Amino acid sequence: MGSSHLRPRTAMAIRARLGFVILLSLFFSATLSTALYEDQVGLADWHHKYIGKVKHAVFHTQKTGRKRVVVSTEENVVASLDLRTGFIFWRNVLGKNDHIDQVDIALGKYVVTLSSGGSILRAWNLPDGQMIWESTLPVSTLSKSSLYVLANMNVGKDNLILVFGGSSIHALSSMDGQIVWRKELSIDSLEIQQIFQPHDSDIINAVGFVGSSEFVVYQISYRTGEVMQQSKASFESGFCGEASLVFDNLVVALDASKSSLVSISFKNEVINFHQINLSDLVPDFSGKVTLLPLKFNGMLAIEIASSILLLRVKGANELEFVEKISHPFAFSDALPLSKEQQAFAILQHDESKIHFKVKSDNDLRNEILKETIQMDSQRGNIEKVFINNYIRTDRTHGFRFLVVMEDHSLLLIQQGEIVWSREDGLASIVDSTTSELPVEKEGVSVAEVEHNLFEWLKGHLLKLKGTLMLASPDEVAAIQAIRLKSSEKNKMTRDHNGFRKLIIVLTRAGKVLALHTGDGRVVWSVLLPALRRSETCGNPFALRVYQWQVPHHHAMHENPSVLVVGRCGHGFDAPGIFSIVDSYTGKVQNSLILEHSVSHIMPLPLTDSTEQRLHLIIDAKLQAHLYPKNSDSLKHFFNEMPNIYWYSVEVEKNKIKGYSLESKAELDTAEEYVFQAKELWSIIFPSESEKIAVTATRKMNEIVHTQAKVVADQDVMYKYVSKNILFVATVAPKAAGEIGSATPEEALLYAYLIDTVSGRILHRVCHQGAQGPVHAVVSENWVVYHYFNLRAHRYEMSVIEIYDQSRADNKDVWKLVLGKHNLTAPVSLYSRPDVMVKSQSYFFTHSVKSMAVTATAKGITSKQLLIGTIGDQVLALDKRFLDPRRSVNPTQSEKEEGIIPLTDSLPIVPQSYITHSLQVEGLRSMVTIPAKLESTTLVFSYGVDLFFTRIAPSRTYDSLTEDFSYALLLITIVVLVAAIFVTWALSEKKELKEKWR
Amino acid sequence: MRSSAALFNPSPPLLLLLPLLLFSHLLPRALAADLGSGDGYTIAGRVKLDGATSKESGLPAKPTNIKVILNGGQSISFARADGYFSFHNVPAGTHLIEVAALGYFFSPVRVDISARNPGKIQAALTENRRVLYELILEPLREEQYYEKREPFSIMSLMKSPMGLMMGFMLLVMFVMPKLMENIDPEEMRRAQEDMRAQGVPSLSSLLPRSN
């Protein structure tokens, strides 16, 4: 049934203060965990699996079984995808530093990955992804390692996998990963370029360069690794290191000046060099040449002045021009069609079209296949292509193309059509924000969505049966279908409870996508032109996304919009990129490259008259630039300017500095929107004993409902609620590395609470024997942080709560409630704030990847901590477990208040994993978004996967749950009414009888 | 043979391996291979999931990718089908190993590799400080991620607000008349008169019929 029947009985109407009292009593009765029943999976949550941008792909289509493609990605994922649908059969996410260098299939049943700079080789079972073996190779990290799986020598017997890099070659058995032989070619500075196996021989050839001018060829025995033959020759003008193997006995390399090609032929220990003059081929040639990796027999691809030439190598000194290709384009590797024949694909982009050409080495002038497809312009250019062939019914070759686009999406194209596509850019989200959906238009009533009364009742009767456990399996399935189908949650309009929103995400590829919270589908997507590689901006990258315009009072006819900030290049002084995107349509409204850099972005709590939010952008020169640039915003800004303070954390310099803005005496018209920063304070941590590990602040938009906390004996404590609290954790430099690198004596962790306006340290605490990684979250008047305790060798979580003592004598709750307590007491920046700090520490079992805290609309509902564990699950932990007032034996009144007896470690209740039996692979961050319904928080967690759910930290006290049985209510009422009439009739009869008597 | 060879190696593997190595002919070769290569030590062990008892949690009986995590993510390894895992080139010091397998709760393990006394290592579960003599990691418990639905019972229906309402109604319907019978008729009449005098509306006066 649609959730629209479940009209919320919101507690909003009750004035918050009154509600507070009621809610307090509610909290005490609520259980600590809000668990899920198995049949509720998918009702409020969704989970999408991604893999990231594909780096390598290997097809596995030979056998008659499932056709699949094995890919490795930039998110360190190795995955097997269904070639028909693009679904993930299995995937494994490697560690964050374990980058995959290469992937291949060995023996037809194992997927082999080389990772960590060529030092780890793993084999995975092709059907299910189970790891079969793992082998660690001692390779130097300086040289690039490659993988070469030898072609089937003798089927059924063990095959060798060769890993080569620098001057060493390892041969491993593909059955169990054992090193069969290892050859250290005893020449310093040898870089093996390529290994190949001439047809039907027991010998493998290795070619490489020694230093910059010598070329070597080794013939190595396949079985023992013995060097059978070795020859070298030097070339006086030197090589630059790039080379391409053209034939079994011919290599084409670039010379040291990168301006001419050298063909190197080798046969029977004789090496010959031929310099090839490019001006014969290209009449107006000048400048530098780049050799493109094209693994195709007899072919060469070179890039000259932004166009690509395909050349055919006819002999040692004869090249033939085949074709000229212009950007953007992509080549595939060679694909053997038969013993003699090879094919490869060239893809070319032409505006919104992609031309596919497949050429075979029989006839390079013409194509075997030529197709053109229309491509969505929001996917950008082609980046990579992998091809695979199949035999059509008429015995000709058909081709499949696996295409990786600029926005990291993956597509399979066959017969001129897109068979499937995957939006894998979503595996690398950089930042996210939310946007409300449009308000429901008049004339479209909610009731229309509901079916007629009979249907409605039938559905509820079915549900009643379900709750009474009387339903048959078929009926259970029907109930589940009704619940999941619920069109209500996927509507494109704003709902009463604020559950339906758009999540606007920015990916590393510079694409902005809007996801619907109902099912996570992509509503619109746009590849920002400003964040694409261009001549003005060679290396752009996306930084953050902010809400730019949220119309609610004024400018109602306008759509909300978001601001995307990027940077041109990786330096802090690189110019910034600014783009404003419509939140409903994804249209880019404005886009510019800024004249200044972006080092800090501050959304201000101010809007101009069109409800555009004011943003201050601080550049590397400490100048503040105000956006939007209009006189109206300037007017608003001037009013608030004396109240604007900010701080910067310089981790390398171990410094925190506070600033305010300096108004300019005479306004220069051109620089009207530029202000100078004035340094107010700075805190320098001693670099020999402390190193900044983490900083955390409160969320800008967090709402604190009540400033006072009523404790057990009718006493009141005032929370020190300040937006300017900064939590800083520093660790001893010796213990700044990983766990296991320091002893408890060396390790120290300091936690600071700093007021960012005055620079005053409010509190400082030292944890002996503790080290990072530190994760912290700040909310209301408390900080929770997670670190490693080396003495106990366990993770610990500490809580610090700050209370305002200066108001402690304002004990009269009624004055507070009525807002009449004394606020006129003098407040000075220079007086030391009278704060009281309480803290407590607990053990916590798991490593933590990320921490967040729930946020609700009015801040009334109690808080839960969201902990992203190392197992990629998200645990919701009630804040009440992290209450410094917990004691081993709480008094009766403390128990009534809901204080939990103290235990040394925090409990992990499996039912309180909000991700239930799912994993958000590669979890990076959790974002909490308040719903309109006070009890509920929306949680969006992202990593390689996306997971969204809504949670109610104190249960949904302000609305009926999904489980509420309306049929039971209706039946009860009907029965009651019937009973009233029956009893009335009975009493009537009885009375009549009495009277007759 | 293999175990003695390992002992003479300049950078020997963990002694924890020894009990395993004695049976190394039973083990796949990969485990014993490559011992002592590189600069550090090798930590090898086994994740043991006993029995496919996790049917109730609705997960596959055996998760295929059990991750073994060293020092909070410094390096991640995977357990093989038979549960064996290893970390290579681990420096001496005190390390932490965690196991992430969906549906099971594993305690992190503290592993001490002694620098002065090469090869001497100790391992203990951090949750309950149990010392491990072999690095065989077993889950402390299975995890049920879902609340179980209580089967239908009369009691649960009775306890629901609507059940209570019905119960109260039945009570009024059948027990109250009994109570009324026991009241002295004289007293009853007096009470009724009192009520009328006060003008308290009775049920019968609310119904569409006047007395």
Coordinates of N, CA and C in Angstrom, one line a residue, chain A residues 35-39 41 91-96 122 124 130-134 136 176 178 468-469 738-740 788 791 793-795 845-847 870-873 908 910-911 913 916-917 919 921 963 968-969 972 976 979 983-984 988 991, chain B residues 29-30 33-34 58-59 64-65 67 69 71-74 76-81 86 88-89 92-96 98 100 102 105-106 108 110 126-127 141 143-152 157 162 165-166 169 173 207 209 211:
Chain A
A35 N 15.2 -1.9 14.8 CA 15.6 -2.9 13.8 C 14.6 -3.1 12.7
L36 N 15.0 -3.9 11.8 CA 14.2 -4.1 10.6 C 13.8 -5.5 10.5
Y37 N 12.6 -5.8 10.0 CA 12.2 -7.2 9.7 C 12.7 -7.5 8.3
E38 N 12.9 -8.7 8.1 CA 13.5 -9.1 6.8 C 12.6 -8.7 5.6
D39 N 11.3 -8.8 5.8 CA 10.4 -8.4 4.7 C 10.3 -6.9 4.5
V41 N 12.9 -5.1 3.9 CA 14.1 -4.7 3.1 C 13.6 -4.1 1.8
R91 N 32.2 -9.5 -7.5 CA 33.3 -8.5 -7.5 C 34.0 -8.6 -6.2
N92 N 35.3 -8.1 -6.2 CA 36.1 -8.1 -5.0 C 36.7 -6.7 -5.0
V93 N 36.6 -6.0 -3.9 CA 37.2 -4.7 -3.7 C 38.5 -4.9 -3.0
L94 N 39.6 -4.5 -3.6 CA 40.9 -4.7 -2.9 C 41.2 -3.5 -2.0
G95 N 42.2 -3.5 -1.3 CA 42.6 -2.4 -0.4 C 42.8 -1.1 -1.1
K96 N 42.8 -0.1 -0.4 CA 42.9 1.2 -1.1 C 44.2 1.6 -1.7
R122 N 47.2 -12.4 -7.7 CA 46.1 -13.2 -7.1 C 45.3 -13.9 -8.2
W124 N 41.5 -15.6 -8.9 CA 40.1 -15.7 -8.4 C 39.4 -16.7 -9.3
Q130 N 35.8 -16.5 -5.7 CA 36.5 -16.9 -4.5 C 38.0 -16.9 -4.8
M131 N 38.8 -16.4 -3.9 CA 40.2 -16.3 -4.1 C 40.8 -17.7 -4.1
I132 N 41.6 -18.1 -5.1 CA 42.2 -19.4 -5.1 C 43.6 -19.4 -4.5
W133 N 44.4 -18.5 -5.0 CA 45.7 -18.3 -4.4 C 46.2 -16.9 -4.5
E134 N 47.2 -16.7 -3.7 CA 47.8 -15.3 -3.7 C 49.3 -15.5 -3.6
T136 N 53.1 -13.3 -3.4 CA 53.8 -12.0 -3.2 C 55.1 -12.1 -3.9
D176 N 48.6 -23.0 -8.6 CA 48.6 -22.7 -7.2 C 49.4 -21.4 -6.9
Q178 N 52.6 -20.9 -7.2 CA 53.9 -21.2 -6.8 C 54.9 -20.6 -7.8
L468 N -0.9 -11.4 10.9 CA -1.3 -12.4 11.8 C -0.7 -13.8 11.5
M469 N 0.2 -13.7 10.5 CA 0.9 -14.9 10.0 C -0.1 -16.0 9.5
E738 N 50.9 4.0 10.6 CA 49.9 2.9 10.8 C 50.0 2.3 12.2
I739 N 49.0 1.6 12.5 CA 49.1 0.8 13.8 C 50.3 -0.2 13.6
G740 N 51.0 -0.4 14.7 CA 52.1 -1.4 14.6 C 53.4 -0.7 14.3
F788 N 42.9 4.7 18.2 CA 43.5 3.4 18.6 C 44.2 3.5 19.9
R791 N 47.9 0.7 24.3 CA 48.1 -0.1 25.5 C 47.2 -1.3 25.6
H793 N 45.6 -2.2 23.0 CA 45.5 -2.7 21.7 C 44.1 -2.9 21.2
R794 N 43.3 -1.9 21.5 CA 41.9 -1.9 21.0 C 41.6 -0.5 20.6
Y795 N 40.5 -0.5 19.7 CA 40.0 0.9 19.4 C 39.2 1.4 20.5
T845 N 35.0 -2.2 19.0 CA 35.6 -3.4 18.4 C 36.3 -3.1 17.1
H846 N 35.6 -2.4 16.2 CA 36.0 -2.3 14.8 C 36.8 -1.1 14.5
S847 N 37.5 -1.2 13.4 CA 38.1 -0.1 12.8 C 37.0 0.7 12.1
I870 N 34.9 -1.1 9.2 CA 35.9 -1.5 8.2 C 35.3 -2.6 7.3
G871 N 34.2 -3.3 7.8 CA 33.5 -4.3 7.0 C 32.5 -3.7 6.0
D872 N 32.6 -2.3 5.9 CA 31.7 -1.6 4.9 C 30.2 -1.7 5.3
Q873 N 30.0 -1.8 6.6 CA 28.6 -1.7 7.1 C 28.4 -0.4 7.9
I908 N 27.7 -3.9 20.2 CA 27.4 -3.9 18.7 C 26.3 -4.9 18.6
P910 N 23.7 -6.6 16.2 CA 23.7 -6.7 14.8 C 22.4 -6.1 14.1
Q911 N 21.3 -6.1 14.9 CA 20.1 -5.5 14.3 C 20.2 -4.0 14.1
Y913 N 22.6 -2.5 12.6 CA 23.3 -2.1 11.3 C 22.2 -1.6 10.4
H916 N 21.7 -3.4 7.2 CA 21.3 -4.8 7.5 C 22.3 -5.8 6.8
S917 N 21.8 -6.7 5.9 CA 22.8 -7.7 5.4 C 23.5 -7.2 4.1
Q919 N 26.4 -4.6 2.2 CA 27.7 -3.9 2.4 C 27.8 -2.8 1.4
E921 N 30.3 -1.4 -0.3 CA 31.7 -1.6 -0.6 C 32.5 -0.3 -0.8
D963 N 3.7 -0.7 9.2 CA 3.0 -2.0 9.6 C 1.6 -1.8 10.1
L968 N -7.5 -3.9 10.6 CA -7.8 -4.3 12.0 C -8.5 -3.2 12.7
L969 N -8.1 -1.9 12.5 CA -8.8 -0.8 13.1 C -10.2 -0.7 12.7
T972 N -12.3 -3.5 14.1 CA -12.6 -3.2 15.5 C -13.8 -2.2 15.6
L976 N -17.3 -2.9 17.2 CA -17.8 -2.1 18.3 C -19.2 -1.5 18.1
A979 N -21.7 -4.1 18.2 CA -21.9 -4.6 19.6 C -22.8 -3.6 20.3
T983 N -26.2 -4.7 21.9 CA -26.5 -4.6 23.3 C -27.7 -3.7 23.5
W984 N -27.8 -2.7 22.7 CA -28.9 -1.8 22.8 C -30.2 -2.5 22.6
E988 N -33.1 -3.2 25.3 CA -34.5 -2.8 25.0 C -35.5 -3.9 25.3
E991 N -35.8 -4.5 28.9 CA -36.6 -3.5 29.6 C -38.1 -3.7 29.3
Chain B
R29 N 50.4 -25.7 -1.6 CA 51.7 -25.2 -1.6 C 51.9 -23.7 -1.4
A30 N 50.9 -23.0 -1.8 CA 51.0 -21.5 -1.8 C 51.3 -21.0 -0.4
A33 N 54.9 -21.4 0.5 CA 55.8 -20.9 -0.5 C 56.2 -19.5 -0.1
D34 N 57.3 -19.1 -0.6 CA 57.7 -17.7 -0.6 C 57.9 -17.2 0.9
G58 N 19.6 -15.6 6.3 CA 19.2 -15.4 5.0 C 20.4 -15.1 4.1
L59 N 21.6 -15.3 4.5 CA 22.7 -15.1 3.7 C 23.2 -16.4 3.1
T64 N 31.7 -15.6 0.1 CA 32.8 -15.9 -0.8 C 34.0 -15.0 -0.6
N65 N 33.7 -13.7 -0.2 CA 34.8 -12.9 0.0 C 35.0 -12.5 1.4
K67 N 37.2 -10.9 3.9 CA 38.4 -10.0 3.9 C 39.1 -10.1 5.2
I69 N 41.9 -8.0 7.3 CA 42.4 -6.6 7.3 C 43.5 -6.5 8.3
N71 N 45.9 -4.0 10.4 CA 46.1 -2.6 10.9 C 45.1 -1.6 10.3
G72 N 43.8 -2.0 10.4 CA 42.8 -1.0 10.0 C 42.8 -0.6 8.6
G73 N 43.3 -1.5 7.7 CA 43.2 -1.2 6.3 C 44.5 -0.9 5.6
Q74 N 45.6 -1.1 6.3 CA 46.9 -0.9 5.7 C 47.1 -1.8 4.6
I76 N 44.9 -5.4 2.8 CA 43.7 -6.2 2.9 C 44.0 -7.5 2.1
S77 N 43.7 -8.6 2.7 CA 43.9 -9.9 2.0 C 42.6 -10.6 2.0
F78 N 42.5 -11.6 1.3 CA 41.3 -12.4 1.2 C 41.5 -13.8 1.7
A79 N 40.6 -14.4 2.3 CA 40.7 -15.8 2.7 C 40.4 -16.7 1.5
R80 N 41.2 -17.7 1.4 CA 40.9 -18.6 0.3 C 39.7 -19.5 0.6
A81 N 39.4 -20.4 -0.3 CA 38.2 -21.3 -0.1 C 38.4 -22.1 1.2
S86 N 47.3 -14.9 4.2 CA 48.6 -14.6 4.7 C 48.9 -13.1 4.3
H88 N 52.4 -10.7 3.8 CA 53.8 -10.7 3.6 C 54.4 -9.4 3.9
N89 N 55.7 -9.5 4.2 CA 56.5 -8.3 4.4 C 56.0 -7.4 5.6
A92 N 58.3 -6.0 12.2 CA 58.2 -6.4 13.6 C 57.4 -5.3 14.3
G93 N 56.6 -5.7 15.3 CA 55.8 -4.8 16.1 C 54.5 -5.5 16.5
T94 N 53.6 -4.7 17.0 CA 52.3 -5.2 17.4 C 51.3 -4.8 16.4
H95 N 50.6 -5.8 15.8 CA 49.7 -5.5 14.7 C 48.3 -6.0 15.1
L96 N 47.4 -5.5 14.3 CA 46.0 -5.9 14.5 C 45.4 -6.5 13.3
E98 N 41.9 -7.9 11.5 CA 40.4 -8.0 11.6 C 39.9 -8.8 10.5
A100 N 36.5 -9.4 8.2 CA 35.2 -8.9 7.8 C 34.5 -10.0 7.0
L102 N 30.4 -11.1 6.3 CA 29.1 -10.7 6.5 C 28.3 -11.8 7.2
F105 N 30.5 -12.3 13.6 CA 31.2 -11.3 14.4 C 32.6 -11.9 14.8
F106 N 33.6 -11.3 14.3 CA 35.0 -11.7 14.6 C 35.6 -10.7 15.6
P108 N 38.8 -8.7 16.7 CA 40.1 -8.4 16.2 C 41.2 -9.2 16.9
R110 N 45.2 -9.4 18.1 CA 46.5 -8.7 18.3 C 47.6 -9.6 18.0
T126 N 41.4 -9.5 21.0 CA 41.3 -8.3 21.8 C 40.0 -8.2 22.6
E127 N 39.0 -8.9 22.1 CA 37.7 -8.7 22.8 C 37.7 -9.4 24.1
R141 N 30.4 -15.0 17.3 CA 29.0 -15.3 17.2 C 28.6 -15.0 15.8
E143 N 25.8 -13.2 13.3 CA 25.0 -12.0 13.5 C 23.7 -12.1 12.7
Q144 N 22.6 -11.8 13.4 CA 21.3 -11.8 12.7 C 21.0 -10.3 12.5
Y145 N 20.9 -9.9 11.3 CA 20.6 -8.5 11.0 C 19.2 -8.1 11.0
Y146 N 18.3 -9.1 11.1 CA 16.9 -8.8 11.1 C 16.2 -9.2 12.4
E147 N 15.2 -8.4 12.7 CA 14.4 -8.8 13.8 C 13.5 -9.9 13.4
K148 N 13.2 -10.8 14.3 CA 12.4 -12.0 13.9 C 10.9 -11.6 14.1
R149 N 10.1 -12.0 13.2 CA 8.7 -11.8 13.4 C 8.1 -12.8 14.3
E150 N 7.4 -12.3 15.3 CA 6.8 -13.2 16.3 C 5.7 -13.9 15.6
P151 N 5.5 -15.2 15.7 CA 4.4 -15.9 15.1 C 3.1 -15.4 15.7
F152 N 2.0 -15.7 15.0 CA 0.7 -15.2 15.5 C 0.4 -15.9 16.8
L157 N -2.2 -10.5 20.1 CA -3.4 -9.8 19.6 C -4.1 -9.1 20.8
M162 N -6.0 -2.6 20.2 CA -7.4 -2.9 19.7 C -7.9 -4.2 20.5
M165 N -9.1 -3.0 23.7 CA -10.3 -2.3 23.6 C -11.5 -3.3 23.6
M166 N -11.3 -4.4 22.8 CA -12.3 -5.4 22.6 C -12.5 -6.1 24.0
M169 N -14.5 -4.1 26.2 CA -15.9 -4.1 25.8 C -16.6 -5.4 26.3
M173 N -19.7 -5.9 28.7 CA -20.9 -6.5 28.2 C -21.3 -7.7 29.1
L207 N -29.0 7.2 22.9 CA -29.5 6.5 21.7 C -30.8 7.1 21.2
R209 N -33.9 7.2 21.2 CA -35.1 6.8 21.8 C -35.2 7.5 23.2
N211 N -36.8 7.8 26.9 CA -37.4 6.9 28.0 C -38.8 7.5 28.3

